[in-house]
Amino acid sequence: MRTGDGAVRGRSIGRAESFARIGAVYLLAFGAATVWLVLGPDTAWLWLDGLIADLIATVVVFAASRLHRNSSCYDAYWSVLPPYLAAYWAIAAAGEAEPSRVAAVLAVVGLWALRLTWNWARSWPGMQHEDWRYPMLRERAGRAELVVDLMAIHVVPTLQVFLGLVPVYVAVALPGRPFGWLDVVAVAVGVAAVALEYTADEQMRRFTRSAAPGEVMDRGLWGWSRHPNYLGEIGFWLALALFGIAASPGDWWWLLVGAAAMVALFLGASIPMMEQRSVARRPSYADVVARVPMLLPRPPRRRAAERR
């Protein structure tokens, strides 16, 4: 998932040209995916058709990343793929699923995708920008950097997102129980998660405009959780799992796997990498770590100086 600042690579390219290039990349990627879905052989399973199309689009974006020598060509894929795949499954299933649930799922996924894509678009400097984690991963890989670029930066996140979307497939493409109270809970969780992410990003955006060098964010939502944006993201994927369980309660045990995998991603990789970098660049961040909980919110502890 895209977070944090990044490196500047190559010559400076204006934002208009950068958006034109990325737009062309994604038109090619999703065009290739759509050609497969419309003209490719029928696998007899809509979920497998979607997975193959997903991987085809990922390979096209990977090729663009290599061409531009910038793996951040993939950054927007996280937010634009889910509504594409959810809409395909809903249309291809031709009314098999509960209509009210389909509408609710598509609305929540669409709201999330619009917010995340807009947040990326307005903060993206252009094609000269690359997420700082990508060159680090490639450099550590040495001669295997191409494989790491393909798998760790492109394919594995694609599979991660697809796993999180499996409950969407169950909710919008398969017959299920009538729309009920758990669907209402899923809508509430999903909308609240998007609102949490939006508020956290806006607070961070205002802070970075006026922050002094070395200053760290520990106010607003960021004073109750060091990563409220990640908490909101986890809430969104949990909402998708709840939609799947609402449609097929007996399958709850595997419909939660995607949300659990997202939690593992954030706790095992994204958050530790971000925090190591923050402490290295801003030593005062160690005080935030000591006072503010990592994910689940609670009132922050007072600074050591304030307790004396």
Short mmCIF file of C-alpha atoms in Angstrom, two decimals:
data_model
loop_
_atom_site.label_atom_id
_atom_site.label_comp_id
_atom_site.label_asym_id
_atom_site.label_seq_id
_atom_site.Cartn_x
_atom_site.Cartn_y
_atom_site.Cartn_z
CA MET A 1 0.00 0.00 0.00
CA ARG A 2 1.23 3.48 -0.79
CA THR A 3 2.25 5.52 2.23
CA GLY A 4 5.12 7.72 3.22
CA ASP A 5 7.44 9.80 1.10
CA GLY A 6 9.70 8.56 -1.64
CA ALA A 7 12.74 9.03 -3.83
CA VAL A 8 13.09 11.21 -6.90
CA ARG A 9 14.27 9.39 -9.99
CA GLY A 10 15.37 10.57 -13.41
CA ARG A 11 14.51 13.88 -15.07
CA SER A 12 11.70 16.01 -13.73
CA ILE A 13 8.44 15.30 -15.53
CA GLY A 14 5.48 17.63 -15.13
CA ARG A 15 2.34 16.41 -13.42
CA ALA A 16 0.25 16.70 -16.58
CA GLU A 17 2.64 14.50 -18.56
CA SER A 18 2.96 12.16 -15.59
CA PHE A 19 -0.80 11.68 -15.31
CA ALA A 20 -1.01 11.15 -19.07
CA ARG A 21 1.61 8.41 -18.87
CA ILE A 22 0.01 6.68 -15.90
CA GLY A 23 -3.40 6.99 -17.53
CA ALA A 24 -2.07 5.31 -20.67
CA VAL A 25 -0.48 2.53 -18.60
CA TYR A 26 -3.73 1.77 -16.81
CA LEU A 27 -5.79 1.94 -19.99
CA LEU A 28 -3.46 -0.67 -21.50
CA ALA A 29 -3.49 -2.78 -18.33
CA PHE A 30 -7.24 -2.88 -17.86
CA GLY A 31 -7.78 -3.05 -21.60
CA ALA A 32 -5.71 -6.24 -21.69
CA ALA A 33 -7.60 -7.59 -18.67
CA THR A 34 -10.94 -6.83 -20.32
CA VAL A 35 -9.90 -8.48 -23.59
CA TRP A 36 -9.13 -11.63 -21.61
CA LEU A 37 -12.48 -11.51 -19.81
CA VAL A 38 -14.46 -10.94 -23.01
CA LEU A 39 -12.53 -12.98 -25.56
CA GLY A 40 -10.42 -15.38 -23.52
CA PRO A 41 -11.32 -19.01 -22.83
CA ASP A 42 -13.98 -19.58 -20.17
CA THR A 43 -12.53 -21.21 -17.06
CA ALA A 44 -16.05 -21.93 -15.71
CA TRP A 45 -15.23 -20.01 -12.51
CA LEU A 46 -15.75 -16.26 -12.37
CA TRP A 47 -13.28 -15.90 -9.53
CA LEU A 48 -10.54 -17.57 -11.59
CA ASP A 49 -11.37 -15.45 -14.64
CA GLY A 50 -11.01 -12.40 -12.42
CA LEU A 51 -7.71 -13.59 -10.95
CA ILE A 52 -6.19 -14.22 -14.39
CA ALA A 53 -7.35 -10.79 -15.61
CA ASP A 54 -5.92 -9.26 -12.45
CA LEU A 55 -2.52 -10.86 -13.07
CA ILE A 56 -2.54 -9.84 -16.74
CA ALA A 57 -3.11 -6.21 -15.77
CA THR A 58 -0.39 -6.49 -13.12
CA VAL A 59 2.15 -7.73 -15.69
CA VAL A 60 1.33 -4.78 -17.97
CA VAL A 61 1.88 -2.35 -15.08
CA PHE A 62 5.12 -4.17 -14.22
CA ALA A 63 6.34 -3.73 -17.79
CA ALA A 64 5.59 -0.01 -17.51
CA SER A 65 7.46 0.12 -14.20
CA ARG A 66 10.54 -1.37 -15.85
CA LEU A 67 10.22 0.95 -18.85
CA HIS A 68 10.03 4.02 -16.62
CA ARG A 69 12.52 2.61 -14.09
CA ASN A 70 9.99 3.44 -11.41
CA SER A 71 7.99 0.79 -9.55
CA SER A 72 5.58 3.42 -8.26
CA CYS A 73 3.76 2.99 -11.56
CA TYR A 74 2.01 0.28 -9.54
CA ASP A 75 0.94 2.55 -6.67
CA ALA A 76 -2.54 3.40 -7.95
CA TYR A 77 -3.30 -0.24 -8.74
CA TRP A 78 -4.22 -0.88 -5.10
CA SER A 79 -7.25 1.39 -5.34
CA VAL A 80 -8.43 1.03 -8.95
CA LEU A 81 -8.47 -2.77 -9.19
CA PRO A 82 -11.14 -3.53 -6.52
CA PRO A 83 -14.04 -1.60 -8.13
CA TYR A 84 -13.12 -3.01 -11.56
CA LEU A 85 -13.17 -6.60 -10.32
CA ALA A 86 -16.25 -6.14 -8.13
CA ALA A 87 -18.20 -4.64 -11.04
CA TYR A 88 -17.09 -7.44 -13.38
CA TRP A 89 -18.23 -10.14 -10.96
CA ALA A 90 -21.58 -8.42 -10.38
CA ILE A 91 -22.25 -7.99 -14.11
CA ALA A 92 -21.04 -11.44 -15.14
CA ALA A 93 -23.13 -13.14 -12.43
CA ALA A 94 -26.25 -11.68 -14.07
CA GLY A 95 -28.39 -11.21 -10.97
CA GLU A 96 -27.42 -14.37 -9.10
CA ALA A 97 -26.69 -12.49 -5.87
CA GLU A 98 -28.97 -10.49 -3.57
CA PRO A 99 -29.48 -7.13 -5.40
CA SER A 100 -29.49 -4.96 -2.27
CA ARG A 101 -26.24 -6.51 -1.09
CA VAL A 102 -24.63 -6.06 -4.51
CA ALA A 103 -25.56 -2.38 -4.49
CA ALA A 104 -24.22 -1.92 -0.95
CA VAL A 105 -20.93 -3.67 -1.71
CA LEU A 106 -20.35 -1.69 -4.90
CA ALA A 107 -21.15 1.57 -3.09
CA VAL A 108 -18.69 0.91 -0.24
CA VAL A 109 -15.95 -0.28 -2.60
CA GLY A 110 -16.54 2.69 -4.88
CA LEU A 111 -16.42 5.18 -2.00
CA TRP A 112 -13.18 3.68 -0.71
CA ALA A 113 -11.61 3.63 -4.18
CA LEU A 114 -12.55 7.24 -4.92
CA ARG A 115 -11.06 8.49 -1.66
CA LEU A 116 -7.84 6.51 -1.94
CA THR A 117 -7.29 7.31 -5.62
CA TRP A 118 -7.99 11.01 -5.03
CA ASN A 119 -5.58 11.04 -2.09
CA TRP A 120 -2.90 9.50 -4.31
CA ALA A 121 -3.58 11.84 -7.24
CA ARG A 122 -3.42 15.12 -5.37
CA SER A 123 -0.26 14.23 -3.43
CA TRP A 124 1.65 12.51 -6.26
CA PRO A 125 4.59 14.67 -7.44
CA GLY A 126 4.89 12.90 -10.78
CA MET A 127 6.84 10.18 -12.55
CA GLN A 128 10.12 11.27 -10.96
CA HIS A 129 8.78 10.12 -7.57
CA GLU A 130 9.22 6.55 -6.35
CA ASP A 131 8.19 5.09 -3.01
CA TRP A 132 11.34 4.84 -0.86
CA ARG A 133 10.75 1.16 -0.09
CA TYR A 134 11.02 -0.02 -3.69
CA PRO A 135 14.67 0.89 -4.42
CA MET A 136 15.58 -0.46 -0.98
CA LEU A 137 14.03 -3.84 -1.82
CA ARG A 138 15.69 -3.95 -5.23
CA GLU A 139 19.11 -3.02 -3.84
CA ARG A 140 18.89 -5.70 -1.18
CA ALA A 141 18.01 -8.28 -3.86
CA GLY A 142 21.22 -7.73 -5.85
CA ARG A 143 21.16 -9.76 -9.05
CA ALA A 144 17.64 -10.96 -8.28
CA GLU A 145 16.26 -7.41 -8.34
CA LEU A 146 14.05 -8.06 -11.39
CA VAL A 147 12.42 -11.04 -9.67
CA VAL A 148 11.93 -9.04 -6.47
CA ASP A 149 10.49 -6.15 -8.46
CA LEU A 150 8.01 -8.45 -10.19
CA MET A 151 7.02 -10.60 -7.25
CA ALA A 152 7.45 -8.55 -4.06
CA ILE A 153 6.43 -5.15 -5.43
CA HIS A 154 3.82 -6.15 -8.03
CA VAL A 155 2.49 -9.72 -7.89
CA VAL A 156 2.38 -10.31 -4.12
CA PRO A 157 0.38 -7.10 -3.41
CA THR A 158 -1.95 -8.06 -6.27
CA LEU A 159 -2.56 -11.47 -4.69
CA GLN A 160 -3.00 -9.81 -1.30
CA VAL A 161 -5.72 -7.52 -2.61
CA PHE A 162 -7.38 -10.36 -4.52
CA LEU A 163 -7.52 -12.41 -1.32
CA GLY A 164 -9.17 -9.47 0.42
CA LEU A 165 -11.72 -9.32 -2.43
CA VAL A 166 -12.80 -12.96 -2.20
CA PRO A 167 -15.70 -12.02 0.14
CA VAL A 168 -16.81 -9.52 -2.50
CA TYR A 169 -17.03 -12.37 -5.01
CA VAL A 170 -19.21 -14.31 -2.59
CA ALA A 171 -21.42 -11.27 -1.94
CA VAL A 172 -21.95 -10.05 -5.52
CA ALA A 173 -21.65 -13.16 -7.69
CA LEU A 174 -23.19 -16.05 -5.73
CA PRO A 175 -26.68 -16.70 -4.36
CA GLY A 176 -26.83 -15.81 -0.69
CA ARG A 177 -29.06 -14.99 2.24
CA PRO A 178 -31.40 -12.00 2.02
CA PHE A 179 -30.06 -8.56 2.90
CA GLY A 180 -30.00 -8.30 6.70
CA TRP A 181 -28.59 -6.69 9.81
CA LEU A 182 -25.02 -7.87 9.17
CA ASP A 183 -25.06 -6.11 5.81
CA VAL A 184 -26.05 -2.91 7.61
CA VAL A 185 -23.13 -3.42 10.01
CA ALA A 186 -20.80 -3.98 7.05
CA VAL A 187 -21.94 -0.73 5.43
CA ALA A 188 -21.45 1.16 8.69
CA VAL A 189 -17.97 -0.30 9.24
CA GLY A 190 -16.95 0.40 5.64
CA VAL A 191 -18.16 4.01 5.63
CA ALA A 192 -16.61 4.65 9.07
CA ALA A 193 -13.30 3.19 7.84
CA VAL A 194 -13.25 5.48 4.81
CA ALA A 195 -14.12 8.47 7.00
CA LEU A 196 -11.30 7.56 9.40
CA GLU A 197 -8.78 7.33 6.56
CA TYR A 198 -9.95 10.61 5.06
CA THR A 199 -9.75 12.46 8.37
CA ALA A 200 -6.32 11.03 9.20
CA ASP A 201 -4.93 11.96 5.77
CA GLU A 202 -6.35 15.49 5.99
CA GLN A 203 -4.84 16.01 9.43
CA MET A 204 -1.46 14.77 8.22
CA ARG A 205 -1.67 16.95 5.12
CA ARG A 206 -2.30 20.08 7.18
CA PHE A 207 0.51 19.15 9.56
CA THR A 208 3.11 18.64 6.84
CA ARG A 209 2.37 22.06 5.31
CA SER A 210 3.55 23.86 8.44
CA ALA A 211 5.73 21.34 10.31
CA ALA A 212 9.22 22.40 11.34
CA PRO A 213 12.18 20.16 10.33
CA GLY A 214 12.24 17.07 12.55
CA GLU A 215 8.80 17.74 14.02
CA VAL A 216 6.56 14.68 14.40
CA MET A 217 2.80 14.33 14.17
CA ASP A 218 1.15 13.54 17.51
CA ARG A 219 -2.12 15.46 17.43
CA GLY A 220 -5.69 14.76 16.38
CA LEU A 221 -6.24 11.14 15.45
CA TRP A 222 -2.46 10.73 15.33
CA GLY A 223 -2.33 11.45 19.06
CA TRP A 224 -4.54 8.43 19.76
CA SER A 225 -3.00 6.03 17.22
CA ARG A 226 0.35 6.17 15.44
CA HIS A 227 -1.26 4.78 12.27
CA PRO A 228 -4.96 5.75 12.09
CA ASN A 229 -4.81 5.51 8.29
CA TYR A 230 -3.82 1.85 8.51
CA LEU A 231 -6.55 1.26 11.09
CA GLY A 232 -9.07 2.64 8.63
CA GLU A 233 -7.68 0.45 5.85
CA ILE A 234 -8.05 -2.64 8.02
CA GLY A 235 -11.62 -1.58 8.79
CA PHE A 236 -12.44 -1.44 5.09
CA TRP A 237 -11.22 -4.98 4.42
CA LEU A 238 -13.07 -6.19 7.50
CA ALA A 239 -16.25 -4.63 6.08
CA LEU A 240 -15.79 -6.66 2.89
CA ALA A 241 -15.40 -9.81 4.96
CA LEU A 242 -18.64 -8.98 6.80
CA PHE A 243 -20.49 -8.66 3.48
CA GLY A 244 -19.29 -12.12 2.51
CA ILE A 245 -20.33 -13.59 5.85
CA ALA A 246 -23.73 -11.91 5.56
CA ALA A 247 -24.21 -13.70 2.25
CA SER A 248 -22.85 -17.07 3.42
CA PRO A 249 -22.57 -17.30 7.24
CA GLY A 250 -21.36 -20.90 7.20
CA ASP A 251 -18.19 -19.84 5.37
CA TRP A 252 -17.14 -17.22 7.95
CA TRP A 253 -13.95 -19.09 8.84
CA TRP A 254 -12.35 -18.62 5.42
CA LEU A 255 -14.03 -15.36 4.44
CA LEU A 256 -12.03 -13.66 7.20
CA VAL A 257 -8.71 -14.84 5.76
CA GLY A 258 -8.31 -11.82 3.47
CA ALA A 259 -8.86 -9.31 6.28
CA ALA A 260 -6.49 -11.29 8.51
CA ALA A 261 -3.86 -11.21 5.76
CA MET A 262 -4.21 -7.42 5.57
CA VAL A 263 -3.66 -7.16 9.33
CA ALA A 264 -0.56 -9.35 8.97
CA LEU A 265 0.72 -7.15 6.13
CA PHE A 266 0.41 -3.96 8.14
CA LEU A 267 1.68 -5.35 11.43
CA GLY A 268 4.44 -7.48 9.93
CA ALA A 269 5.78 -5.25 7.16
CA SER A 270 4.28 -1.82 6.50
CA ILE A 271 4.21 -0.45 10.05
CA PRO A 272 7.66 -1.74 11.13
CA MET A 273 9.28 -0.32 7.97
CA MET A 274 7.57 3.04 8.42
CA GLU A 275 8.51 3.27 12.09
CA GLN A 276 12.15 2.33 11.57
CA ARG A 277 12.43 5.03 8.93
CA SER A 278 10.63 7.60 11.09
CA VAL A 279 12.90 6.99 14.10
CA ALA A 280 16.01 7.16 11.89
CA ARG A 281 14.96 10.46 10.30
CA ARG A 282 13.26 12.06 13.31
CA PRO A 283 14.73 10.91 16.66
CA SER A 284 11.86 12.60 18.53
CA TYR A 285 9.51 10.01 17.03
CA ALA A 286 10.77 7.58 19.69
CA ASP A 287 8.83 9.65 22.23
CA VAL A 288 5.67 9.23 20.14
CA VAL A 289 6.23 5.47 20.08
CA ALA A 290 6.50 5.49 23.88
CA ARG A 291 3.30 7.50 24.37
CA VAL A 292 0.92 6.71 21.52
CA PRO A 293 -0.46 3.21 20.78
CA MET A 294 0.56 1.70 17.46
CA LEU A 295 -2.87 0.92 16.02
CA LEU A 296 -5.89 0.58 18.34
CA PRO A 297 -6.67 4.08 19.68
CA ARG A 298 -6.52 5.20 23.29
CA PRO A 299 -5.66 8.51 24.98
CA PRO A 300 -1.90 9.15 24.69
CA ARG A 301 0.34 9.01 27.73
CA ARG A 302 1.85 12.29 28.90
CA ARG A 303 5.41 13.19 27.93
CA ALA A 304 8.07 12.37 30.48
CA ALA A 305 8.70 16.09 31.09
CA GLU A 306 5.01 16.65 31.83
CA ARG A 307 4.97 13.90 34.47
CA ARG A 308 7.69 15.50 36.54
#
